mmCIF file of C-alpha atoms and ligand atoms in Angstrom:
data_model
loop_
_atom_site.group_PDB
_atom_site.id
_atom_site.type_symbol
_atom_site.label_atom_id
_atom_site.label_comp_id
_atom_site.label_asym_id
_atom_site.label_seq_id
_atom_site.Cartn_x
_atom_site.Cartn_y
_atom_site.Cartn_z
ATOM 1 C CA MET A 1 -15.060 40.143 -157.281
ATOM 2 C CA PRO A 2 -12.864 41.536 -159.111
ATOM 3 C CA ASN A 3 -10.923 39.017 -161.819
ATOM 4 C CA PRO A 4 -7.244 38.823 -161.981
ATOM 5 C CA ASP A 5 -6.925 37.350 -164.819
ATOM 6 C CA ASN A 6 -8.862 40.590 -166.881
ATOM 7 C CA PRO A 7 -6.362 41.066 -169.256
ATOM 8 C CA PHE A 8 -7.094 45.081 -169.348
ATOM 9 C CA LEU A 9 -4.994 45.309 -165.490
ATOM 10 C CA THR A 10 -1.346 46.511 -166.554
ATOM 11 C CA LEU A 11 -3.208 49.143 -167.467
ATOM 12 C CA ALA A 12 -5.824 50.511 -165.180
ATOM 13 C CA ALA A 13 -4.348 53.314 -162.961
ATOM 14 C CA PRO A 14 -2.391 50.481 -159.928
ATOM 15 C CA GLN A 15 -5.263 51.683 -157.373
ATOM 16 C CA ILE A 16 -8.651 50.278 -159.095
ATOM 17 C CA ALA A 17 -5.992 46.618 -160.151
ATOM 18 C CA GLY A 18 -6.996 45.934 -156.690
ATOM 19 C CA LEU A 19 -10.645 47.613 -155.965
ATOM 20 C CA THR A 20 -13.399 46.080 -154.771
ATOM 21 C CA PRO A 21 -16.575 47.169 -156.290
ATOM 22 C CA TYR A 22 -19.794 47.766 -154.686
ATOM 23 C CA VAL A 23 -22.055 44.881 -153.979
ATOM 24 C CA PRO A 24 -25.935 46.250 -154.305
ATOM 25 C CA GLY A 25 -28.672 43.495 -152.855
ATOM 26 C CA LYS A 26 -30.312 41.422 -155.555
ATOM 27 C CA PRO A 27 -33.029 43.221 -157.945
ATOM 28 C CA LEU A 28 -36.050 40.779 -157.334
ATOM 29 C CA SER A 29 -36.350 40.504 -161.025
ATOM 30 C CA GLU A 30 -33.153 38.393 -160.816
ATOM 31 C CA LEU A 31 -33.579 35.597 -157.798
ATOM 32 C CA GLU A 32 -37.401 35.449 -160.154
ATOM 33 C CA ARG A 33 -35.048 34.597 -162.888
ATOM 34 C CA GLU A 34 -32.305 32.337 -161.308
ATOM 35 C CA HIS A 35 -34.127 30.244 -158.786
ATOM 36 C CA GLY A 36 -37.650 30.513 -160.452
ATOM 37 C CA ILE A 37 -39.230 32.469 -157.084
ATOM 38 C CA ARG A 38 -42.301 34.426 -157.710
ATOM 39 C CA GLU A 39 -42.890 36.447 -154.890
ATOM 40 C CA ALA A 40 -40.282 37.425 -153.623
ATOM 41 C CA VAL A 41 -39.732 39.946 -150.669
ATOM 42 C CA LYS A 42 -36.578 42.059 -150.831
ATOM 43 C CA LEU A 43 -35.475 43.129 -147.880
ATOM 44 C CA ALA A 44 -31.609 44.012 -149.387
ATOM 45 C CA SER A 45 -31.226 48.079 -149.511
ATOM 46 C CA ASN A 46 -33.160 49.458 -146.722
ATOM 47 C CA GLU A 47 -35.633 51.012 -149.183
ATOM 48 C CA ASN A 48 -39.139 52.848 -148.549
ATOM 49 C CA PRO A 49 -41.437 49.617 -148.673
ATOM 50 C CA LEU A 50 -44.495 52.160 -148.929
ATOM 51 C CA GLY A 51 -42.787 53.233 -151.706
ATOM 52 C CA CYS A 52 -43.158 57.200 -152.772
ATOM 53 C CA GLY A 53 -45.184 59.038 -152.366
ATOM 54 C CA GLU A 54 -47.571 60.394 -154.755
ATOM 55 C CA ALA A 55 -46.642 64.293 -155.242
ATOM 56 C CA ALA A 56 -43.229 62.855 -156.107
ATOM 57 C CA GLN A 57 -44.878 59.940 -158.992
ATOM 58 C CA ALA A 58 -46.996 62.892 -160.631
ATOM 59 C CA ALA A 59 -43.905 65.369 -160.548
ATOM 60 C CA TYR A 60 -42.174 62.801 -161.971
ATOM 61 C CA ARG A 61 -44.783 61.210 -164.180
ATOM 62 C CA ASP A 62 -45.869 65.575 -165.445
ATOM 63 C CA CYS A 63 -42.363 64.956 -167.451
ATOM 64 C CA ALA A 64 -42.848 62.608 -169.918
ATOM 65 C CA SER A 65 -43.715 64.816 -172.386
ATOM 66 C CA GLU A 66 -40.049 67.210 -171.793
ATOM 67 C CA LEU A 67 -37.788 64.211 -171.974
ATOM 68 C CA ALA A 68 -35.891 65.464 -174.901
ATOM 69 C CA ARG A 69 -33.986 68.200 -173.360
ATOM 70 C CA TYR A 70 -31.075 68.398 -170.967
ATOM 71 C CA PRO A 71 -32.273 69.184 -166.802
ATOM 72 C CA ASP A 72 -31.622 72.318 -165.664
ATOM 73 C CA GLY A 73 -27.695 71.582 -164.436
ATOM 74 C CA GLY A 74 -27.173 74.176 -161.689
ATOM 75 C CA ALA A 75 -31.028 72.484 -161.011
ATOM 76 C CA PHE A 76 -32.346 75.295 -159.677
ATOM 77 C CA ALA A 77 -35.192 74.354 -158.254
ATOM 78 C CA LEU A 78 -34.270 71.698 -156.483
ATOM 79 C CA ARG A 79 -31.877 73.298 -155.194
ATOM 80 C CA GLY A 80 -33.843 76.157 -153.916
ATOM 81 C CA ALA A 81 -36.351 74.298 -151.982
ATOM 82 C CA ILE A 82 -32.989 72.205 -149.974
ATOM 83 C CA ALA A 83 -31.871 75.434 -148.882
ATOM 84 C CA GLU A 84 -34.905 76.722 -147.950
ATOM 85 C CA HIS A 85 -35.668 72.868 -146.170
ATOM 86 C CA HIS A 86 -32.306 73.611 -144.499
ATOM 87 C CA GLY A 87 -32.752 77.716 -144.365
ATOM 88 C CA VAL A 88 -28.818 77.347 -145.595
ATOM 89 C CA ASP A 89 -28.260 79.690 -149.423
ATOM 90 C CA PRO A 90 -28.486 77.121 -152.175
ATOM 91 C CA ALA A 91 -24.929 78.206 -152.915
ATOM 92 C CA GLN A 92 -23.992 75.539 -150.135
ATOM 93 C CA VAL A 93 -25.740 73.218 -151.858
ATOM 94 C CA THR A 94 -24.185 70.188 -154.332
ATOM 95 C CA VAL A 95 -26.761 67.618 -156.005
ATOM 96 C CA GLY A 96 -25.465 64.662 -156.682
ATOM 97 C CA ASN A 97 -26.446 61.501 -158.451
ATOM 98 C CA GLY A 98 -28.095 59.965 -155.834
ATOM 99 C CA SER A 99 -25.767 60.879 -152.154
ATOM 100 C CA ASN A 100 -23.526 58.313 -153.435
ATOM 101 C CA ASP A 101 -22.573 60.731 -156.380
ATOM 102 C CA VAL A 102 -21.673 63.557 -153.714
ATOM 103 C CA LEU A 103 -19.026 61.164 -151.491
ATOM 104 C CA ASP A 104 -17.333 60.808 -155.025
ATOM 105 C CA LEU A 105 -17.652 64.542 -155.259
ATOM 106 C CA VAL A 106 -15.572 64.249 -151.992
ATOM 107 C CA ALA A 107 -12.782 62.130 -153.005
ATOM 108 C CA ARG A 108 -11.815 63.522 -156.444
ATOM 109 C CA THR A 109 -12.170 66.544 -155.109
ATOM 110 C CA PHE A 110 -9.818 66.527 -151.935
ATOM 111 C CA LEU A 111 -8.188 63.261 -151.091
ATOM 112 C CA GLN A 112 -5.508 62.095 -153.868
ATOM 113 C CA PRO A 113 -1.993 59.878 -153.453
ATOM 114 C CA GLY A 114 0.508 60.641 -150.672
ATOM 115 C CA VAL A 115 -3.444 61.036 -148.151
ATOM 116 C CA GLU A 116 -5.612 60.027 -146.358
ATOM 117 C CA SER A 117 -9.263 59.647 -144.877
ATOM 118 C CA VAL A 118 -10.167 58.100 -141.513
ATOM 119 C CA PHE A 119 -13.079 55.966 -141.604
ATOM 120 C CA SER A 120 -14.429 53.465 -138.456
ATOM 121 C CA GLU A 121 -15.277 49.676 -138.675
ATOM 122 C CA HIS A 122 -18.159 48.466 -140.264
ATOM 123 C CA ALA A 123 -18.181 51.655 -141.568
ATOM 124 C CA PHE A 124 -20.589 52.237 -144.562
ATOM 125 C CA ALA A 125 -18.791 50.401 -147.747
ATOM 126 C CA VAL A 126 -18.342 53.456 -150.209
ATOM 127 C CA TYR A 127 -15.764 55.623 -148.226
ATOM 128 C CA PRO A 128 -13.326 52.544 -148.583
ATOM 129 C CA ILE A 129 -13.959 51.819 -152.529
ATOM 130 C CA ALA A 130 -14.447 55.796 -152.853
ATOM 131 C CA THR A 131 -11.546 56.659 -150.891
ATOM 132 C CA GLN A 132 -8.754 53.633 -153.158
ATOM 133 C CA ALA A 133 -10.835 54.755 -156.267
ATOM 134 C CA VAL A 134 -9.289 58.417 -155.746
ATOM 135 C CA GLY A 135 -5.536 56.027 -154.470
ATOM 136 C CA ALA A 136 -5.625 57.570 -151.296
ATOM 137 C CA ALA A 137 -5.211 55.905 -148.624
ATOM 138 C CA ALA A 138 -7.531 54.514 -145.869
ATOM 139 C CA ARG A 139 -7.262 53.932 -141.878
ATOM 140 C CA VAL A 140 -10.311 52.398 -140.009
ATOM 141 C CA ALA A 141 -10.450 53.301 -136.789
ATOM 142 C CA PRO A 142 -12.381 49.815 -134.729
ATOM 143 C CA ALA A 143 -15.549 49.933 -133.968
ATOM 144 C CA ARG A 144 -17.078 50.668 -130.158
ATOM 145 C CA ASP A 145 -20.364 48.387 -129.770
ATOM 146 C CA PHE A 146 -19.989 47.416 -133.065
ATOM 147 C CA GLY A 147 -20.398 51.720 -133.971
ATOM 148 C CA HIS A 148 -18.255 55.082 -134.742
ATOM 149 C CA ASP A 149 -14.908 55.223 -131.738
ATOM 150 C CA LEU A 150 -14.888 58.664 -131.861
ATOM 151 C CA ASP A 151 -11.375 58.145 -130.225
ATOM 152 C CA ALA A 152 -10.259 56.110 -132.178
ATOM 153 C CA MET A 153 -11.563 58.083 -135.261
ATOM 154 C CA ALA A 154 -10.022 60.916 -133.960
ATOM 155 C CA ALA A 155 -6.541 59.703 -133.001
ATOM 156 C CA LEU A 156 -5.596 58.222 -136.057
ATOM 157 C CA VAL A 157 -6.014 61.639 -137.936
ATOM 158 C CA GLY A 158 -2.778 63.581 -139.056
ATOM 159 C CA GLU A 159 -0.731 66.166 -140.931
ATOM 160 C CA ARG A 160 -1.845 63.918 -144.190
ATOM 161 C CA THR A 161 -5.289 63.092 -143.834
ATOM 162 C CA ARG A 162 -8.140 65.154 -145.945
ATOM 163 C CA VAL A 163 -10.831 63.847 -145.385
ATOM 164 C CA VAL A 164 -13.036 62.008 -142.221
ATOM 165 C CA TRP A 165 -16.423 59.616 -142.710
ATOM 166 C CA ILE A 166 -18.294 60.111 -140.116
ATOM 167 C CA ALA A 167 -21.860 57.675 -140.812
ATOM 168 C CA ASN A 168 -24.534 58.829 -138.231
ATOM 169 C CA PRO A 169 -27.083 56.322 -138.414
ATOM 170 C CA ASN A 170 -24.094 53.875 -140.052
ATOM 171 C CA ASN A 171 -24.968 51.787 -142.378
ATOM 172 C CA PRO A 172 -25.105 47.791 -142.161
ATOM 173 C CA THR A 173 -25.000 48.383 -137.680
ATOM 174 C CA GLY A 174 -27.808 51.262 -137.156
ATOM 175 C CA THR A 175 -26.055 52.276 -134.965
ATOM 176 C CA TRP A 176 -26.444 56.992 -133.521
ATOM 177 C CA LEU A 177 -24.003 58.799 -132.367
ATOM 178 C CA ALA A 178 -25.308 61.995 -129.592
ATOM 179 C CA ALA A 179 -24.599 65.652 -130.273
ATOM 180 C CA GLY A 180 -22.493 66.259 -127.661
ATOM 181 C CA PRO A 181 -19.654 64.005 -129.011
ATOM 182 C CA LEU A 182 -19.727 64.363 -132.504
ATOM 183 C CA ARG A 183 -20.305 68.411 -132.285
ATOM 184 C CA ALA A 184 -16.971 67.348 -129.931
ATOM 185 C CA PHE A 185 -14.963 65.215 -132.634
ATOM 186 C CA LEU A 186 -15.095 68.412 -135.502
ATOM 187 C CA GLU A 187 -14.433 71.527 -132.793
ATOM 188 C CA GLY A 188 -10.760 68.698 -132.135
ATOM 189 C CA LEU A 189 -10.125 67.975 -136.399
ATOM 190 C CA PRO A 190 -7.037 70.867 -137.956
ATOM 191 C CA ALA A 191 -7.967 72.574 -140.675
ATOM 192 C CA HIS A 192 -6.995 70.950 -143.715
ATOM 193 C CA VAL A 193 -9.416 68.366 -142.164
ATOM 194 C CA VAL A 194 -12.914 67.676 -144.311
ATOM 195 C CA ALA A 195 -15.375 66.324 -141.846
ATOM 196 C CA VAL A 196 -18.391 64.233 -144.235
ATOM 197 C CA VAL A 197 -21.619 63.646 -142.438
ATOM 198 C CA ASP A 198 -23.177 61.705 -144.273
ATOM 199 C CA GLU A 199 -27.066 61.247 -142.270
ATOM 200 C CA ALA A 200 -28.837 59.576 -145.191
ATOM 201 C CA TYR A 201 -31.073 58.445 -142.400
ATOM 202 C CA PHE A 202 -31.648 60.598 -140.780
ATOM 203 C CA GLU A 203 -35.528 61.331 -140.620
ATOM 204 C CA TYR A 204 -35.858 58.005 -138.594
ATOM 205 C CA VAL A 205 -34.096 59.102 -136.023
ATOM 206 C CA ALA A 206 -36.141 59.789 -133.589
ATOM 207 C CA GLU A 207 -33.503 60.185 -129.936
ATOM 208 C CA PRO A 208 -33.251 63.399 -127.882
ATOM 209 C CA ASP A 209 -29.269 63.317 -128.456
ATOM 210 C CA TYR A 210 -29.988 62.828 -132.178
ATOM 211 C CA PRO A 211 -28.307 65.978 -134.101
ATOM 212 C CA ASP A 212 -28.554 67.657 -137.605
ATOM 213 C CA ALA A 213 -24.659 68.530 -138.343
ATOM 214 C CA SER A 214 -26.975 70.993 -141.172
ATOM 215 C CA ARG A 215 -27.431 73.030 -138.066
ATOM 216 C CA TRP A 216 -23.738 73.010 -137.401
ATOM 217 C CA LEU A 217 -22.603 73.832 -141.044
ATOM 218 C CA ALA A 218 -22.095 78.171 -139.916
ATOM 219 C CA ASP A 219 -19.781 76.436 -137.148
ATOM 220 C CA PHE A 220 -17.537 73.840 -139.250
ATOM 221 C CA PRO A 221 -16.307 76.122 -142.513
ATOM 222 C CA ASN A 222 -14.983 72.203 -143.347
ATOM 223 C CA LEU A 223 -18.385 70.456 -142.784
ATOM 224 C CA ILE A 224 -20.483 69.086 -145.517
ATOM 225 C CA VAL A 225 -23.583 66.837 -144.874
ATOM 226 C CA THR A 226 -25.005 64.826 -147.233
ATOM 227 C CA ARG A 227 -28.275 63.122 -147.136
ATOM 228 C CA THR A 228 -30.720 61.161 -149.598
ATOM 229 C CA PHE A 229 -33.824 60.575 -151.555
ATOM 230 C CA ALA A 230 -33.561 56.722 -151.563
ATOM 231 C CA LYS A 231 -34.194 55.826 -148.523
ATOM 232 C CA VAL A 232 -37.095 57.356 -146.402
ATOM 233 C CA HIS A 233 -38.611 59.886 -149.841
ATOM 234 C CA GLY A 234 -38.537 56.605 -151.422
ATOM 235 C CA LEU A 235 -37.005 57.997 -154.749
ATOM 236 C CA ALA A 236 -34.144 55.430 -154.630
ATOM 237 C CA ALA A 237 -34.838 54.182 -158.770
ATOM 238 C CA LEU A 238 -34.557 58.213 -159.385
ATOM 239 C CA ARG A 239 -30.973 58.403 -158.086
ATOM 240 C CA VAL A 240 -30.389 61.483 -156.414
ATOM 241 C CA GLY A 241 -29.437 63.497 -153.444
ATOM 242 C CA TYR A 242 -27.570 66.063 -152.179
ATOM 243 C CA GLY A 243 -24.385 67.368 -149.894
ATOM 244 C CA LEU A 244 -24.587 70.912 -147.402
ATOM 245 C CA SER A 245 -21.334 72.772 -147.281
ATOM 246 C CA HIS A 246 -19.381 76.310 -147.000
ATOM 247 C CA PRO A 247 -20.060 77.419 -150.227
ATOM 248 C CA ALA A 248 -16.606 77.616 -151.052
ATOM 249 C CA VAL A 249 -16.632 73.694 -150.706
ATOM 250 C CA ALA A 250 -19.490 73.786 -152.707
ATOM 251 C CA GLU A 251 -18.189 75.256 -155.232
ATOM 252 C CA LEU A 252 -14.424 73.278 -154.970
ATOM 253 C CA LEU A 253 -17.398 69.814 -155.177
ATOM 254 C CA ASN A 254 -18.916 72.033 -158.197
ATOM 255 C CA ARG A 255 -16.138 71.629 -160.172
ATOM 256 C CA VAL A 256 -16.107 68.047 -160.686
ATOM 257 C CA ARG A 257 -19.336 68.108 -160.369
ATOM 258 C CA HIS A 258 -20.498 66.496 -163.854
ATOM 259 C CA PRO A 259 -23.334 69.336 -165.316
ATOM 260 C CA PHE A 260 -25.855 66.706 -165.826
ATOM 261 C CA ASN A 261 -26.480 64.358 -163.063
ATOM 262 C CA VAL A 262 -29.155 64.114 -161.624
ATOM 263 C CA ASN A 263 -31.577 64.301 -163.963
ATOM 264 C CA ALA A 264 -34.722 65.936 -164.555
ATOM 265 C CA PRO A 265 -37.670 63.594 -163.719
ATOM 266 C CA ALA A 266 -35.492 63.740 -160.225
ATOM 267 C CA GLN A 267 -34.250 66.398 -160.155
ATOM 268 C CA ALA A 268 -38.594 67.085 -160.126
ATOM 269 C CA ALA A 269 -39.886 64.597 -158.072
ATOM 270 C CA ALA A 270 -37.245 65.879 -155.015
ATOM 271 C CA VAL A 271 -38.774 68.504 -154.679
ATOM 272 C CA ALA A 272 -42.294 68.066 -154.927
ATOM 273 C CA ALA A 273 -40.999 64.589 -151.771
ATOM 274 C CA LEU A 274 -38.932 67.117 -149.631
ATOM 275 C CA GLY A 275 -42.144 69.148 -149.668
ATOM 276 C CA ASP A 276 -44.556 65.900 -148.497
ATOM 277 C CA ARG A 277 -44.226 65.823 -145.057
ATOM 278 C CA ALA A 278 -47.140 63.809 -144.471
ATOM 279 C CA HIS A 279 -45.324 60.686 -146.668
ATOM 280 C CA VAL A 280 -43.063 60.843 -144.620
ATOM 281 C CA GLN A 281 -44.040 60.788 -141.801
ATOM 282 C CA ARG A 282 -46.617 58.400 -143.034
ATOM 283 C CA SER A 283 -42.897 56.455 -143.728
ATOM 284 C CA VAL A 284 -41.388 56.928 -139.837
ATOM 285 C CA GLU A 285 -44.630 56.008 -138.042
ATOM 286 C CA HIS A 286 -45.040 52.322 -140.098
ATOM 287 C CA ASN A 287 -40.779 52.198 -139.922
ATOM 288 C CA ARG A 288 -40.870 52.135 -136.055
ATOM 289 C CA ALA A 289 -43.374 50.234 -135.740
ATOM 290 C CA GLU A 290 -42.296 47.152 -137.998
ATOM 291 C CA LEU A 291 -38.926 47.842 -136.097
ATOM 292 C CA ALA A 292 -40.006 47.138 -133.354
ATOM 293 C CA ARG A 293 -41.603 44.143 -133.895
ATOM 294 C CA VAL A 294 -39.234 42.815 -136.820
ATOM 295 C CA SER A 295 -36.360 43.531 -133.248
ATOM 296 C CA ALA A 296 -39.106 41.117 -130.627
ATOM 297 C CA GLY A 297 -38.861 38.381 -133.522
ATOM 298 C CA LEU A 298 -35.686 38.190 -133.700
ATOM 299 C CA GLN A 299 -35.427 38.432 -130.326
ATOM 300 C CA ALA A 300 -37.832 35.509 -129.892
ATOM 301 C CA LEU A 301 -36.145 33.358 -132.298
ATOM 302 C CA GLY A 302 -33.462 33.478 -130.209
ATOM 303 C CA LEU A 303 -31.208 35.941 -131.924
ATOM 304 C CA ASP A 304 -29.087 38.736 -130.844
ATOM 305 C CA ALA A 305 -29.845 42.110 -132.833
ATOM 306 C CA ILE A 306 -27.825 45.400 -132.646
ATOM 307 C CA PRO A 307 -30.059 47.935 -131.281
ATOM 308 C CA SER A 308 -30.708 50.622 -134.779
ATOM 309 C CA VAL A 309 -32.720 53.352 -134.907
ATOM 310 C CA CYS A 310 -33.107 52.800 -139.050
ATOM 311 C CA ASN A 311 -35.430 51.260 -140.980
ATOM 312 C CA PHE A 312 -32.922 48.614 -140.661
ATOM 313 C CA VAL A 313 -31.660 46.071 -138.008
ATOM 314 C CA THR A 314 -28.683 43.903 -137.593
ATOM 315 C CA VAL A 315 -28.666 40.712 -136.351
ATOM 316 C CA ASP A 316 -25.640 37.661 -134.843
ATOM 317 C CA LEU A 317 -26.936 33.609 -135.844
ATOM 318 C CA GLY A 318 -24.378 33.100 -134.418
ATOM 319 C CA ARG A 319 -23.209 30.855 -137.703
ATOM 320 C CA PRO A 320 -21.963 32.208 -141.100
ATOM 321 C CA ALA A 321 -24.834 34.628 -142.250
ATOM 322 C CA GLY A 322 -23.699 33.842 -145.987
ATOM 323 C CA PRO A 323 -25.636 29.904 -145.737
ATOM 324 C CA VAL A 324 -28.045 31.131 -143.979
ATOM 325 C CA ASP A 325 -29.176 34.327 -146.605
ATOM 326 C CA GLN A 326 -28.566 31.858 -149.505
ATOM 327 C CA ALA A 327 -31.039 29.631 -148.150
ATOM 328 C CA LEU A 328 -33.283 32.467 -147.401
ATOM 329 C CA LEU A 329 -32.914 33.373 -151.298
ATOM 330 C CA ARG A 330 -34.547 30.070 -152.053
ATOM 331 C CA GLU A 331 -37.360 30.932 -149.376
ATOM 332 C CA GLY A 332 -37.594 34.022 -151.629
ATOM 333 C CA VAL A 333 -36.110 36.114 -148.733
ATOM 334 C CA ILE A 334 -33.648 38.697 -150.065
ATOM 335 C CA CYS A 335 -31.599 40.275 -147.029
ATOM 336 C CA ARG A 336 -28.314 40.921 -147.497
ATOM 337 C CA ALA A 337 -24.876 38.754 -145.445
ATOM 338 C CA VAL A 338 -22.520 41.625 -143.987
ATOM 339 C CA GLY A 339 -19.418 40.111 -144.775
ATOM 340 C CA ASN A 340 -17.607 42.829 -146.904
ATOM 341 C CA TYR A 341 -18.139 44.672 -143.754
ATOM 342 C CA GLY A 342 -15.932 42.513 -141.441
ATOM 343 C CA LEU A 343 -19.773 41.505 -139.695
ATOM 344 C CA PRO A 344 -19.778 37.574 -141.110
ATOM 345 C CA ASN A 345 -22.197 36.075 -138.477
ATOM 346 C CA HIS A 346 -24.426 39.418 -139.444
ATOM 347 C CA LEU A 347 -27.303 39.369 -141.307
ATOM 348 C CA ARG A 348 -29.015 43.239 -142.105
ATOM 349 C CA ILE A 349 -32.863 42.968 -142.416
ATOM 350 C CA SER A 350 -34.426 46.240 -144.056
ATOM 351 C CA ILE A 351 -37.701 46.786 -142.314
ATOM 352 C CA GLY A 352 -40.743 46.387 -144.858
ATOM 353 C CA LEU A 353 -44.624 45.902 -145.219
ATOM 354 C CA ALA A 354 -46.031 44.162 -142.301
ATOM 355 C CA ASP A 355 -46.125 40.625 -144.302
ATOM 356 C CA GLU A 356 -43.231 40.438 -145.491
ATOM 357 C CA ASN A 357 -41.548 41.478 -142.455
ATOM 358 C CA ASP A 358 -44.203 37.877 -141.442
ATOM 359 C CA ARG A 359 -42.803 35.929 -144.324
ATOM 360 C CA LEU A 360 -38.512 37.127 -143.438
ATOM 361 C CA LEU A 361 -39.426 35.821 -139.406
ATOM 362 C CA ALA A 362 -41.223 32.467 -140.155
ATOM 363 C CA ALA A 363 -38.312 31.666 -143.693
ATOM 364 C CA LEU A 364 -35.874 32.175 -141.091
ATOM 365 C CA ASP A 365 -36.729 30.126 -138.351
ATOM 366 C CA LYS A 366 -37.404 27.880 -140.647
ATOM 367 C CA VAL A 367 -33.767 28.363 -142.281
ATOM 368 C CA LEU A 368 -32.507 28.447 -139.147
ATOM 369 C CA ALA A 369 -33.768 25.330 -137.377
ATOM 370 C CA PRO A 370 -31.873 22.737 -136.382
HETATM 371 C C1 PLP B 1 -28.067 54.330 -148.799
HETATM 372 C C2 PLP B 1 -26.973 55.029 -148.118
HETATM 373 C C3 PLP B 1 -26.136 56.540 -148.668
HETATM 374 C C4 PLP B 1 -26.337 56.713 -149.914
HETATM 375 O O1 PLP B 1 -27.097 56.226 -151.403
HETATM 376 P P1 PLP B 1 -27.372 56.817 -152.352
HETATM 377 O O2 PLP B 1 -28.721 56.129 -153.523
HETATM 378 O O3 PLP B 1 -26.188 57.079 -153.183
HETATM 379 O O4 PLP B 1 -28.262 58.253 -152.143
HETATM 380 C C5 PLP B 1 -25.403 56.869 -147.515
HETATM 381 N N1 PLP B 1 -24.936 56.420 -146.502
HETATM 382 C C6 PLP B 1 -25.137 55.389 -146.072
HETATM 383 C C7 PLP B 1 -24.642 55.095 -144.986
HETATM 384 C C8 PLP B 1 -26.496 54.809 -146.743
HETATM 385 O O5 PLP B 1 -26.755 53.891 -146.292
#
């Protein structure tokens, strides 16, 4: 939480004075430190419970003897691998310190005081933060069934709009947009608006109508698609993600990008991870089975979950989620209450290993008991 008594507040840029920082999931070490709880399970940050693949680990280890060298600032090998993976030109790839970094680059490039960005209610928390940090105004469209209402979003696009943020699927709701409506929305956008389609959970989605927006780059020069290595690839610790766009857009994003924003072990591990399709498939299959099991378990507890296509599920507890989240912490289970997303009664639960999910369901049953 921002401190209103901070003596430097009056020196900060006005948009920073009102900024509420992103709240990350509690690390396991912190729970152990604060509550003396050992063997806690963390189901709070949508990480891959299987970890990263062997190939990525080996590539990471191989960098240990080269740590004195700066990384390749142009990320030649990584951008090449990403370009090949998507069938685009390397000049269309912007690498980021996590895809969060790419979202920030978009904001710094296209937003400023006097212009606006549009996003949905309950959308990913980085969109309002990135917008406000550069002094632009946020226009928030009401959600429909917890997901993005593209008509409501289109209605907010105007002369001042420069960026529209679309999470497909969305965190923390797990909702997704089908190809037809999303394409129609992009077709309706004026040329002075850049559309960001954030596909952080792309690999998990199996719905036949779910689009790969990276295939639309040739049709929409104002489209930016973002992906991350933090979720299905299991490399959240290394912070690496990317944006795909028209080369002219990438050229602008690269003007503000720190030259060494993706470190050398992260670049090497990401190249290996991209080539390790077996690990992606294993991770996706694990998630499919366990998401179904956790969803059924929540239903058996009489709870209403938002149908999710991601590696997490967000459930209505029918009461304020904050105290339940705290009670779960005392049981050694870290989840995420999402009151800051305008969902005060909802708890977001990342899908873990089978025994971790069992612990979550048992702990939830215990703390919800009358
Ligand atoms: C996790 C997440 C990201 C980005 O994660 P990075 O770790 O910064 O790559 C982006 N968008 C959404 C919707 C996410 O949930």
